[in-house]
Coordinates of C-alpha atoms in Angstrom, one line a residue:
M1491 CA 0.0 0.0 0.0
I1492 CA 1.1 3.5 -0.8
P1493 CA 2.2 5.6 2.2
G1494 CA 0.0 8.6 3.1
T1495 CA 0.9 12.3 3.1
G1496 CA 4.5 11.5 3.9
L1497 CA 5.2 10.1 0.5
S1498 CA 9.0 10.5 -0.1
E1499 CA 10.6 11.4 -3.4
K1500 CA 12.2 8.0 -3.6
K1501 CA 9.0 6.1 -3.1
A1502 CA 7.0 8.3 -5.5
A1503 CA 9.7 7.7 -8.1
G1504 CA 9.5 4.0 -7.5
W1505 CA 5.7 3.9 -8.0
F1506 CA 5.9 6.1 -11.1
W1507 CA 8.6 4.1 -12.8
G1508 CA 7.1 0.8 -11.7
L1509 CA 3.6 1.5 -13.1
T1510 CA 4.7 3.3 -16.2
G1511 CA 7.4 0.8 -17.0
F1512 CA 5.1 -2.2 -16.5
F1513 CA 2.3 -0.8 -18.7
A1514 CA 4.8 0.4 -21.4
I1515 CA 6.1 -3.2 -21.6
L1516 CA 2.5 -4.5 -21.7
W1517 CA 1.6 -2.1 -24.5
I1518 CA 4.6 -3.3 -26.5
V1519 CA 4.0 -7.0 -25.9
L1520 CA 0.3 -7.2 -26.4
P1521 CA 0.1 -5.9 -30.0
S1522 CA 3.3 -7.7 -30.9
V1523 CA 1.8 -11.0 -29.9
M1524 CA -1.7 -10.6 -31.0
Q1525 CA -1.4 -8.7 -34.3
S1526 CA 0.0 -9.8 -37.7
G1527 CA -0.3 -6.4 -39.4
Y1528 CA -0.3 -2.7 -38.6
R1529 CA -2.9 0.1 -38.7
Y1530 CA -2.6 2.2 -41.7
D1531 CA -0.9 5.2 -40.1
V1532 CA 1.9 2.9 -39.1
V1533 CA 2.2 1.4 -42.6
E1534 CA 2.6 4.9 -44.0
L1535 CA 5.3 5.9 -41.6
Q1536 CA 7.1 2.7 -42.1
F1537 CA 7.7 3.2 -45.8
I1538 CA 8.3 7.0 -45.5
G1539 CA 10.9 6.6 -42.8
K1540 CA 13.3 4.8 -45.0
E1541 CA 13.3 7.8 -47.4
W1542 CA 14.5 10.3 -44.7
V1543 CA 12.5 13.1 -46.2
L1544 CA 11.7 16.3 -44.3
S1545 CA 8.0 16.2 -45.2
T1546 CA 5.4 14.9 -47.6
A1547 CA 2.3 16.5 -49.0
K1548 CA 0.4 15.5 -45.8
H1549 CA 2.7 16.0 -42.8
P1550 CA 6.2 16.7 -41.6
M1551 CA 8.1 13.6 -41.0
L1552 CA 9.8 13.6 -37.5
P1553 CA 7.6 10.7 -36.5
A1554 CA 8.8 8.6 -39.4
W1555 CA 12.5 9.4 -38.5
L1556 CA 11.9 8.2 -35.0
L1557 CA 10.3 5.0 -36.2
E1558 CA 13.1 4.4 -38.7
V1559 CA 15.7 4.8 -35.9
V1560 CA 13.8 2.2 -33.8
N1561 CA 13.6 -0.1 -36.9
L1562 CA 17.4 0.2 -37.4
L1563 CA 18.1 -0.5 -33.7
T1564 CA 15.8 -3.5 -33.6
D1565 CA 16.6 -4.9 -37.1
R1566 CA 13.1 -4.1 -38.3
A1567 CA 11.4 -5.9 -35.4
F1568 CA 7.6 -6.2 -35.7
A1569 CA 7.3 -4.4 -32.4
A1570 CA 9.2 -1.3 -33.6
P1571 CA 6.2 1.0 -34.0
F1572 CA 4.9 -0.1 -30.5
I1573 CA 8.3 0.6 -29.0
A1574 CA 8.3 4.1 -30.6
G1575 CA 4.8 4.8 -29.3
Q1576 CA 5.7 3.9 -25.8
L1577 CA 9.0 5.9 -25.9
C1578 CA 6.9 8.9 -26.7
T1579 CA 4.5 8.0 -23.9
L1580 CA 7.3 7.7 -21.3
A1581 CA 8.8 11.0 -22.4
S1582 CA 5.4 12.7 -22.1
L1583 CA 4.7 11.3 -18.6
C1584 CA 8.2 12.3 -17.4
I1585 CA 7.6 15.9 -18.5
V1586 CA 4.1 15.9 -16.9
R1587 CA 5.7 14.7 -13.6
A1588 CA 8.4 17.3 -13.8
F1589 CA 5.8 20.0 -14.2
A1590 CA 3.6 18.5 -11.4
R1591 CA 6.5 18.3 -8.9
K1592 CA 7.2 21.9 -9.4
V1593 CA 3.7 23.1 -8.4
L1594 CA 2.3 20.3 -6.3
S1595 CA 3.4 18.1 -3.4
E1596 CA 5.2 14.9 -4.1
R1597 CA 2.0 13.0 -3.3
L1598 CA -0.3 15.0 -5.6
A1599 CA 2.3 15.2 -8.3
L1600 CA 2.5 11.5 -8.5
F1601 CA -1.3 11.0 -8.8
G1602 CA -1.8 14.0 -11.1
T1603 CA 0.7 12.2 -13.4
L1604 CA -0.7 8.7 -13.0
S1605 CA -4.2 9.9 -13.7
M1606 CA -3.1 10.3 -17.3
L1607 CA -1.5 6.9 -17.6
P1608 CA -4.7 5.3 -19.1
Y1609 CA -5.0 8.3 -21.5
W1610 CA -5.8 6.7 -24.9
Y1611 CA -2.9 8.3 -26.6
F1612 CA -0.6 6.8 -23.9
S1613 CA -2.2 3.4 -24.2
L1614 CA -4.4 2.0 -26.9
K1615 CA -3.6 4.6 -29.5
T1616 CA 0.1 4.0 -29.3
A1617 CA -0.5 0.8 -31.3
N1618 CA -1.3 3.2 -34.1
Y1619 CA 1.9 5.2 -33.9
N1620 CA 1.5 8.4 -35.9
Q1621 CA 2.0 12.2 -35.9
N1622 CA -0.2 12.7 -32.9
I1623 CA 1.7 10.3 -30.8
A1624 CA 5.1 11.9 -31.6
L1625 CA 3.7 15.4 -31.2
I1626 CA 2.5 15.0 -27.6
P1627 CA 5.9 14.9 -25.8
L1628 CA 7.2 17.9 -27.8
W1629 CA 3.9 19.8 -27.2
T1630 CA 4.1 19.1 -23.5
L1631 CA 7.8 20.0 -23.3
S1632 CA 7.0 23.3 -25.0
I1633 CA 4.4 24.1 -22.3
W1634 CA 6.8 23.1 -19.5
L1635 CA 9.8 25.0 -20.7
T1636 CA 7.7 28.1 -21.6
F1637 CA 6.3 28.1 -18.0
R1638 CA 9.8 27.9 -16.6
A1639 CA 10.9 30.7 -18.9
F1640 CA 8.1 33.0 -17.7
Q1641 CA 8.9 32.2 -14.1
N1642 CA 12.7 32.1 -14.0
N1643 CA 13.6 34.3 -17.0
R1644 CA 16.7 32.2 -17.7
W1645 CA 18.2 32.1 -21.2
C1646 CA 18.4 28.3 -21.2
D1647 CA 14.6 28.0 -20.6
W1648 CA 13.8 30.5 -23.3
A1649 CA 16.1 28.8 -25.8
G1650 CA 14.8 25.4 -24.9
A1651 CA 11.2 26.5 -25.3
G1652 CA 11.9 27.8 -28.8
A1653 CA 13.8 24.6 -29.7
A1654 CA 10.9 22.4 -28.4
I1655 CA 8.4 24.4 -30.4
G1656 CA 10.5 24.3 -33.5
A1657 CA 11.0 20.5 -33.1
A1658 CA 7.3 20.0 -32.6
A1659 CA 6.7 21.6 -36.0
Y1660 CA 8.5 18.7 -37.5
A1661 CA 5.9 16.4 -35.9
K1662 CA 2.8 18.3 -36.9
Y1663 CA 2.1 21.8 -37.9
S1664 CA -0.8 22.1 -35.5
I1665 CA 1.8 23.3 -33.0
V1666 CA 0.8 26.8 -34.2
F1667 CA -2.3 26.5 -32.0
L1668 CA -0.1 26.2 -28.9
V1669 CA 2.0 29.1 -30.1
A1670 CA -1.1 31.1 -30.4
A1671 CA -2.2 30.1 -26.9
I1672 CA 1.3 31.1 -25.5
L1673 CA 1.1 34.5 -27.3
L1674 CA -2.4 35.2 -26.0
Y1675 CA -1.4 34.3 -22.5
S1676 CA 1.7 36.4 -22.6
F1677 CA -0.3 39.5 -23.8
F1678 CA -3.1 39.2 -21.2
E1679 CA -1.2 37.9 -18.2
P1680 CA 0.7 40.9 -16.6
K1681 CA 3.5 38.8 -15.2
A1682 CA 4.1 37.2 -18.6
R1683 CA 3.6 40.4 -20.5
K1684 CA 6.5 42.2 -18.8
R1685 CA 8.9 39.5 -20.2
W1686 CA 8.5 41.0 -23.7
F1687 CA 10.5 44.0 -22.5
G1688 CA 13.5 41.6 -22.0
Y1689 CA 15.4 39.3 -24.3
G1690 CA 13.6 36.1 -23.4
P1691 CA 10.7 35.8 -25.8
W1692 CA 12.9 37.1 -28.7
L1693 CA 15.5 34.4 -27.9
S1694 CA 12.7 31.8 -28.1
L1695 CA 11.4 33.2 -31.4
A1696 CA 14.9 33.2 -32.9
T1697 CA 15.6 29.7 -31.7
A1698 CA 12.3 28.4 -33.1
V1699 CA 13.0 30.0 -36.4
L1700 CA 16.5 28.6 -36.7
V1701 CA 15.1 25.1 -36.0
I1702 CA 12.2 25.5 -38.5
I1703 CA 14.3 27.0 -41.4
P1704 CA 15.1 23.6 -43.1
D1705 CA 11.4 22.6 -43.1
F1706 CA 10.4 26.1 -44.3
L1707 CA 12.9 25.9 -47.2
W1708 CA 11.5 22.4 -48.1
L1709 CA 8.0 23.8 -48.1
W1710 CA 9.1 26.7 -50.3
Q1711 CA 10.8 24.4 -52.8
H1712 CA 7.6 22.3 -53.0
D1713 CA 5.1 25.2 -53.2
F1714 CA 3.8 24.7 -49.7
I1715 CA 2.0 21.4 -50.7
C1716 CA 1.1 20.7 -47.0
L1717 CA -1.1 23.8 -47.0
R1718 CA -2.8 22.6 -50.2
Y1719 CA -3.4 19.2 -48.5
V1720 CA -5.1 21.0 -45.5
Q1721 CA -7.3 22.9 -47.9
E1722 CA -8.3 19.6 -49.7
Q1723 CA -9.1 18.0 -46.3
A1724 CA -11.5 20.8 -45.4
A1725 CA -15.1 19.6 -45.2
N1726 CA -17.6 20.8 -47.8
S1727 CA -20.0 22.1 -45.2
K1728 CA -23.6 22.6 -46.5
G1729 CA -24.6 25.1 -43.7
I1730 CA -24.2 26.3 -40.2
L1731 CA -26.0 23.1 -38.9
D1732 CA -23.3 20.9 -40.3
R1733 CA -20.6 23.0 -38.7
I1734 CA -22.3 22.9 -35.3
I1735 CA -22.6 19.2 -35.5
C1736 CA -18.9 18.9 -36.3
I1737 CA -18.1 21.1 -33.2
L1738 CA -20.3 19.1 -30.9
A1739 CA -18.9 15.8 -32.1
F1740 CA -15.4 17.1 -31.4
I1741 CA -16.3 18.2 -27.9
A1742 CA -17.8 14.8 -27.2
S1743 CA -14.7 13.0 -28.4
Q1744 CA -12.4 15.1 -26.2
S1745 CA -14.7 14.7 -23.2
Y1746 CA -14.4 11.0 -23.6
Y1747 CA -10.6 11.2 -23.5
V1748 CA -10.4 13.1 -20.3
L1749 CA -13.0 11.1 -18.5
P1750 CA -10.6 8.4 -17.2
S1751 CA -8.4 11.1 -15.6
V1752 CA -11.5 12.5 -13.8
V1753 CA -12.6 9.1 -12.6
I1754 CA -9.1 8.3 -11.3
L1755 CA -8.9 11.5 -9.2
L1756 CA -12.5 11.2 -7.8
P1757 CA -11.1 9.5 -4.6
F1758 CA -9.1 12.7 -4.0
L1759 CA -11.7 15.2 -5.1
G1760 CA -14.8 13.6 -3.6
R1761 CA -18.4 14.0 -4.8
R1762 CA -18.5 17.7 -4.1
W1763 CA -15.5 19.4 -5.6
K1764 CA -14.2 22.3 -3.5
K1765 CA -12.1 25.1 -5.0
R1766 CA -8.5 24.8 -3.8
Q1767 CA -7.5 27.6 -1.4
C1768 CA -3.9 28.3 -2.5
E1769 CA -1.6 31.0 -1.3
D1770 CA 1.5 29.8 -3.2
P1771 CA 2.1 32.3 -6.1
L1772 CA 3.8 29.6 -8.2
A1773 CA 0.8 27.3 -7.9
I1774 CA -1.6 30.2 -8.7
D1775 CA 0.4 31.1 -11.8
A1776 CA 0.5 27.5 -12.9
R1777 CA -3.2 27.2 -12.6
K1778 CA -3.8 30.2 -14.8
Y1779 CA -1.1 29.1 -17.2
L1780 CA -2.4 25.5 -17.6
A1781 CA -5.9 26.8 -18.1
A1782 CA -4.7 28.8 -21.1
M1783 CA -2.4 26.1 -22.5
I1784 CA -5.2 23.4 -22.3
F1785 CA -8.3 25.3 -23.2
L1786 CA -7.1 28.0 -25.6
P1787 CA -5.9 25.5 -28.3
F1788 CA -9.2 23.6 -27.7
A1789 CA -11.2 26.8 -28.3
L1790 CA -9.2 27.7 -31.3
H1791 CA -9.9 24.3 -32.9
L1792 CA -13.7 24.8 -32.2
A1793 CA -13.5 28.0 -34.3
M1794 CA -12.1 26.2 -37.3
P1795 CA -15.3 24.8 -38.7
L1796 CA -17.0 28.2 -38.3
L1797 CA -14.2 30.3 -39.9
F1798 CA -12.7 27.9 -42.5
E1799 CA -15.2 25.1 -42.9
M1800 CA -12.6 22.6 -41.8
R1801 CA -13.7 19.3 -40.4
L1802 CA -12.4 18.4 -36.9
V1803 CA -10.9 14.9 -36.4
E1804 CA -10.8 13.7 -32.8
G1805 CA -7.1 13.1 -33.0
Y1806 CA -6.5 16.9 -33.3
G1807 CA -7.1 17.1 -29.6
A1808 CA -4.5 14.5 -28.7
P1809 CA -1.8 16.9 -27.3
F1810 CA -4.3 19.1 -25.3
W1811 CA -4.8 16.9 -22.3
P1812 CA -1.6 15.3 -20.8
L1813 CA -1.5 18.0 -18.1
F1814 CA -5.2 17.9 -17.3
G1815 CA -4.8 15.8 -14.2
V1816 CA -2.3 18.2 -12.8
F1817 CA -4.7 21.1 -13.6
L1818 CA -7.5 19.5 -11.7
L1819 CA -5.4 19.1 -8.6
L1820 CA -4.3 22.7 -8.9
C1821 CA -8.0 23.8 -9.1
F1822 CA -9.7 21.6 -6.5
Q1823 CA -9.0 20.6 -2.9
A1824 CA -7.6 17.1 -2.6
R1825 CA -8.3 14.7 0.3
E1826 CA -5.6 13.4 2.6
G1827 CA -5.1 9.8 3.6
E1828 CA -4.1 6.4 2.2
A1829 CA -7.7 5.4 1.3
A1830 CA -7.9 8.0 -1.5
E1831 CA -4.5 7.0 -2.7
N1832 CA -5.2 3.3 -2.8
R1833 CA -8.5 3.7 -4.5
S1834 CA -7.0 6.0 -7.1
L1835 CA -4.2 3.6 -7.7
G1836 CA -6.7 0.8 -8.2
L1837 CA -8.6 2.8 -10.7
V1838 CA -5.5 3.5 -12.7
V1839 CA -4.8 -0.2 -13.0
L1840 CA -8.4 -1.1 -13.6
I1841 CA -8.9 1.4 -16.5
E1842 CA -5.6 0.4 -18.0
L1843 CA -6.6 -3.3 -18.0
L1844 CA -10.0 -2.5 -19.5
T1845 CA -8.3 -0.6 -22.3
C1846 CA -6.1 -3.6 -22.9
L1847 CA -9.3 -5.6 -23.4
I1848 CA -10.2 -3.2 -26.2
L1849 CA -6.9 -4.0 -27.9
V1850 CA -7.7 -7.7 -27.4
F1851 CA -11.0 -7.3 -29.1
Q1852 CA -9.6 -5.5 -32.1
S1853 CA -6.8 -7.9 -32.5
L1854 CA -8.6 -11.2 -31.9
L1855 CA -12.4 -10.9 -31.8
Y1856 CA -13.2 -8.1 -34.3
P1857 CA -13.5 -10.4 -37.3
Y1858 CA -15.8 -12.8 -35.4
V1859 CA -18.2 -10.1 -34.4
T1860 CA -18.2 -8.0 -37.7
G1861 CA -17.4 -10.6 -40.3
N1862 CA -14.7 -8.3 -41.7
A1863 CA -11.0 -8.3 -41.1
H1864 CA -9.1 -5.5 -39.4
A1865 CA -5.8 -4.1 -40.6
V1866 CA -4.1 -5.7 -37.7
Q1867 CA -4.9 -9.1 -39.2
F1868 CA -3.4 -8.3 -42.5
P1869 CA -1.1 -11.0 -43.9
Y1870 CA 1.6 -8.6 -44.9
R1871 CA 4.4 -11.1 -44.7
D1872 CA 2.6 -13.4 -47.2
L1873 CA 2.0 -10.5 -49.5
A1874 CA 5.7 -9.5 -49.3
A1875 CA 6.9 -13.0 -50.0
A1876 CA 4.6 -13.3 -53.0
C1877 CA 5.9 -9.9 -54.4
D1878 CA 9.5 -11.0 -53.8
R1879 CA 8.8 -14.2 -55.7
I1880 CA 7.1 -12.5 -58.6
W1881 CA 9.9 -10.0 -59.1
S1882 CA 12.8 -12.4 -58.6
E1883 CA 11.3 -14.8 -61.2
K1884 CA 12.1 -12.2 -63.9
Y1885 CA 14.9 -10.1 -62.5
A1886 CA 17.9 -10.7 -60.3
A1887 CA 18.3 -7.0 -59.3
P1888 CA 16.2 -5.8 -56.3
C1889 CA 12.8 -4.5 -56.9
P1890 CA 13.1 -0.7 -56.7
Y1891 CA 9.5 0.4 -56.4
V1892 CA 6.0 -0.7 -55.3
T1893 CA 2.9 1.4 -56.1
G1894 CA -0.8 1.2 -56.8
H1895 CA -3.1 0.8 -53.7
W1896 CA -0.8 2.6 -51.3
R1897 CA -1.8 0.4 -48.3
L1898 CA -1.1 -2.8 -50.2
A1899 CA 2.2 -1.3 -51.5
G1900 CA 3.2 -0.1 -48.0
F1901 CA 2.6 -3.5 -46.4
A1902 CA 4.4 -5.3 -49.2
A1903 CA 7.4 -3.0 -49.2
H1904 CA 7.9 -3.2 -45.5
G1905 CA 8.1 -7.0 -45.6
M1906 CA 10.1 -7.4 -48.9
K1907 CA 13.7 -8.3 -48.4
D1908 CA 15.1 -5.2 -50.1
R1909 CA 12.5 -2.7 -48.8
P1910 CA 11.6 -1.0 -52.1
S1911 CA 10.4 2.6 -52.2
V1912 CA 6.6 3.2 -52.3
L1913 CA 5.1 5.7 -54.7
F1914 CA 1.7 6.8 -53.1
Y1915 CA -1.0 9.3 -53.5
A1916 CA -3.0 10.7 -50.5
K1917 CA -6.0 11.7 -52.5
G1918 CA -6.8 8.2 -53.7
N1919 CA -5.3 4.9 -54.6
Y1920 CA -5.3 5.3 -58.4
P1921 CA -5.6 8.9 -59.4
E1922 CA -5.4 9.6 -63.1
D1923 CA -3.5 12.8 -62.5
G1924 CA -2.1 14.9 -59.7
E1925 CA 1.2 14.9 -57.8
P1926 CA 2.2 12.0 -55.6
T1927 CA 2.1 12.5 -51.8
G1928 CA 5.7 11.5 -51.4
T1929 CA 8.4 13.6 -53.0
W1930 CA 11.0 10.9 -53.6
A1931 CA 9.5 9.3 -56.7
R1932 CA 7.3 9.9 -59.7
D1933 CA 5.6 7.6 -62.2
S1934 CA 8.5 8.3 -64.6
D1935 CA 10.9 6.8 -62.1
I1936 CA 8.9 3.5 -62.1
N1937 CA 8.7 3.5 -65.9
E1938 CA 12.5 4.0 -66.0
R1939 CA 13.6 1.6 -63.2
G1940 CA 10.7 -0.8 -63.0
G1941 CA 8.6 -2.0 -60.1
L1942 CA 5.4 -3.7 -59.0
V1943 CA 1.9 -2.4 -59.1
L1944 CA -0.7 -3.7 -56.6
W1945 CA -4.5 -3.2 -56.5
E1946 CA -7.4 -4.9 -54.7
L1947 CA -9.7 -7.0 -56.8
P1948 CA -13.5 -7.6 -56.2
D1949 CA -14.4 -10.8 -54.4
K1950 CA -15.5 -12.6 -57.6
A1951 CA -12.5 -11.6 -59.7
A1952 CA -10.4 -14.7 -59.0
S1953 CA -13.1 -17.1 -60.3
E1954 CA -13.9 -15.2 -63.5
G1955 CA -10.7 -15.8 -65.6
P1956 CA -7.5 -13.9 -65.7
V1957 CA -7.0 -10.7 -63.9
Q1958 CA -8.1 -7.7 -65.9
D1959 CA -6.0 -4.6 -66.1
S1960 CA -7.1 -1.9 -63.7
G1961 CA -8.2 1.4 -65.4
F1962 CA -5.2 3.4 -64.1
L1963 CA -2.6 0.9 -65.0
K1964 CA -1.9 1.5 -68.8
Q1965 CA -2.3 5.3 -68.3
R1966 CA 0.5 5.5 -65.8
Y1967 CA 2.6 2.5 -66.8
P1968 CA 2.2 1.8 -70.6
R1969 CA 4.7 -1.2 -70.5
A1970 CA 3.1 -2.8 -67.4
E1971 CA 2.6 -6.6 -67.7
T1972 CA -0.3 -7.9 -65.6
V1973 CA 0.2 -11.2 -63.8
P1974 CA -2.6 -13.5 -64.9
E1975 CA -3.3 -15.2 -61.6
P1976 CA -4.3 -13.0 -58.6
L1977 CA -2.8 -13.3 -55.2
I1978 CA -5.2 -14.8 -52.7
L1979 CA -4.3 -13.8 -49.2
H1980 CA -5.9 -15.1 -46.1
Y1981 CA -6.2 -12.8 -43.1
K1982 CA -4.6 -14.0 -39.9
T1983 CA -7.8 -15.0 -38.1
G1984 CA -9.8 -18.1 -37.5
A1985 CA -13.0 -16.2 -38.4
K1986 CA -14.7 -16.8 -41.7
V1987 CA -13.5 -13.7 -43.5
P1988 CA -13.3 -13.5 -47.3
P1989 CA -9.7 -13.7 -48.5
L1990 CA -8.1 -10.6 -50.0
R1991 CA -7.6 -10.8 -53.7
V1992 CA -4.8 -8.7 -55.1
G1993 CA -3.9 -7.9 -58.7
V1994 CA -0.3 -7.6 -59.6
A1995 CA 1.5 -6.0 -62.5
I1996 CA 5.2 -5.8 -63.3
V1997 CA 6.6 -2.6 -64.8
P1998 CA 9.8 -3.8 -66.6
P1999 CA 12.9 -1.6 -66.3
A2000 CA 13.5 0.6 -69.3
D2001 CA 16.8 -1.2 -70.0
G2002 CA 15.0 -4.5 -69.9
G2003 CA 16.7 -5.5 -66.7
A2004 CA 20.1 -6.0 -68.3
G2005 CA 22.1 -8.6 -66.5
S2006 CA 19.1 -9.7 -64.5
G2007 CA 17.2 -11.9 -66.9
K2008 CA 16.0 -15.3 -65.7

């Protein structure tokens, strides 16, 4: 049992590392054991990471770099994306605890941090490692270092805050909402506003600009294609009612994410929450600051459908809430005693285990209930082996590219022995025109060097004669040769799920594969 109010720094650290370490291992092991494929965000980052590009037409690519580093360190272990996700989680929770220990007692700091342990983007969602997962630690670090800078006015904190914000821009450009929140706070909070008369904010600005310059130059060279992608993703709203529904749905999704933290802290807060009477100036400043850092980005997002007709995806709110538990304990009076601590600890473990059951359902039971396979049951190793065989039967040189249905191409490329590059389009699987999402290849490269084209076939295609060319194929790859027999791939589940039928075409190298004929 956890000691009461006399919780020492050593014991608090022991509980923190014990619980976070245990569940980090659990969230790595469970999907590694129960899944045979990845969710689609992971697939995308897997094949982008090997290209080491600054950005694509969709997002900046720091998350892909981190994943590729883990891939290299683990020799492309299946668990690599899950390891990357939990490394981001541990980093985020360490930053939350550092903030909490600055403004709360050791006891409350521990539980303010642990209340976020079951947060979906620290648990279930880490199996779908993506931009949001990688953004959270950098977003939280930016909040923490900026708070320290406002309080202490030290050059290292100002420079660190700028560097963290600049680095976060390489994860996702939505960091601009946090920057807006910091600026609004600094203009309206007197203690923060006076810092503008010193060197600090200007040092942060200069540091952030220096970090961002390479990505800005990349965007300049590529005509700011990420901004075009944002515009294309905007919802075609038909009226004010659609926008209001979009806003209400986003609010509901975010409420769902913070609910576990509230439940975990109920033993401390009780049924009737009482405002915390606090005389510590640092805690008062932290309360106002966190209110701005949490709720201003949230409010700015709510304005997007009204101002720009943009649809809101629940994942946009992923970085808002890691410090929410700390904020609650700064605002409301917490009970003393071991009973509250032990109940809260029990709720942490219970909610985490319930979240694990959701992963078990998705990984094992989803096909039995729905009759359809999930991406995590995808037989990507079988697909990769078939692609290696088809290519090697004609050419001795490695397959340079895979394209077509980008998810099929991504799964295949990740499992193929030479990891070919993937040419993919974000706007669709087989666009007749338009620029590819990745900047490292074009159709002309595939026509020159050769590669494989994959597309999904209707269920009846395999029983109705040879595979027919897909409509896009000859337009983009005039010399493509369609493989007559489709690939029939069985999902990794015991449920009765229709097999996946994949059409394959070979684009011969322009030189005919000199020296590689078989």
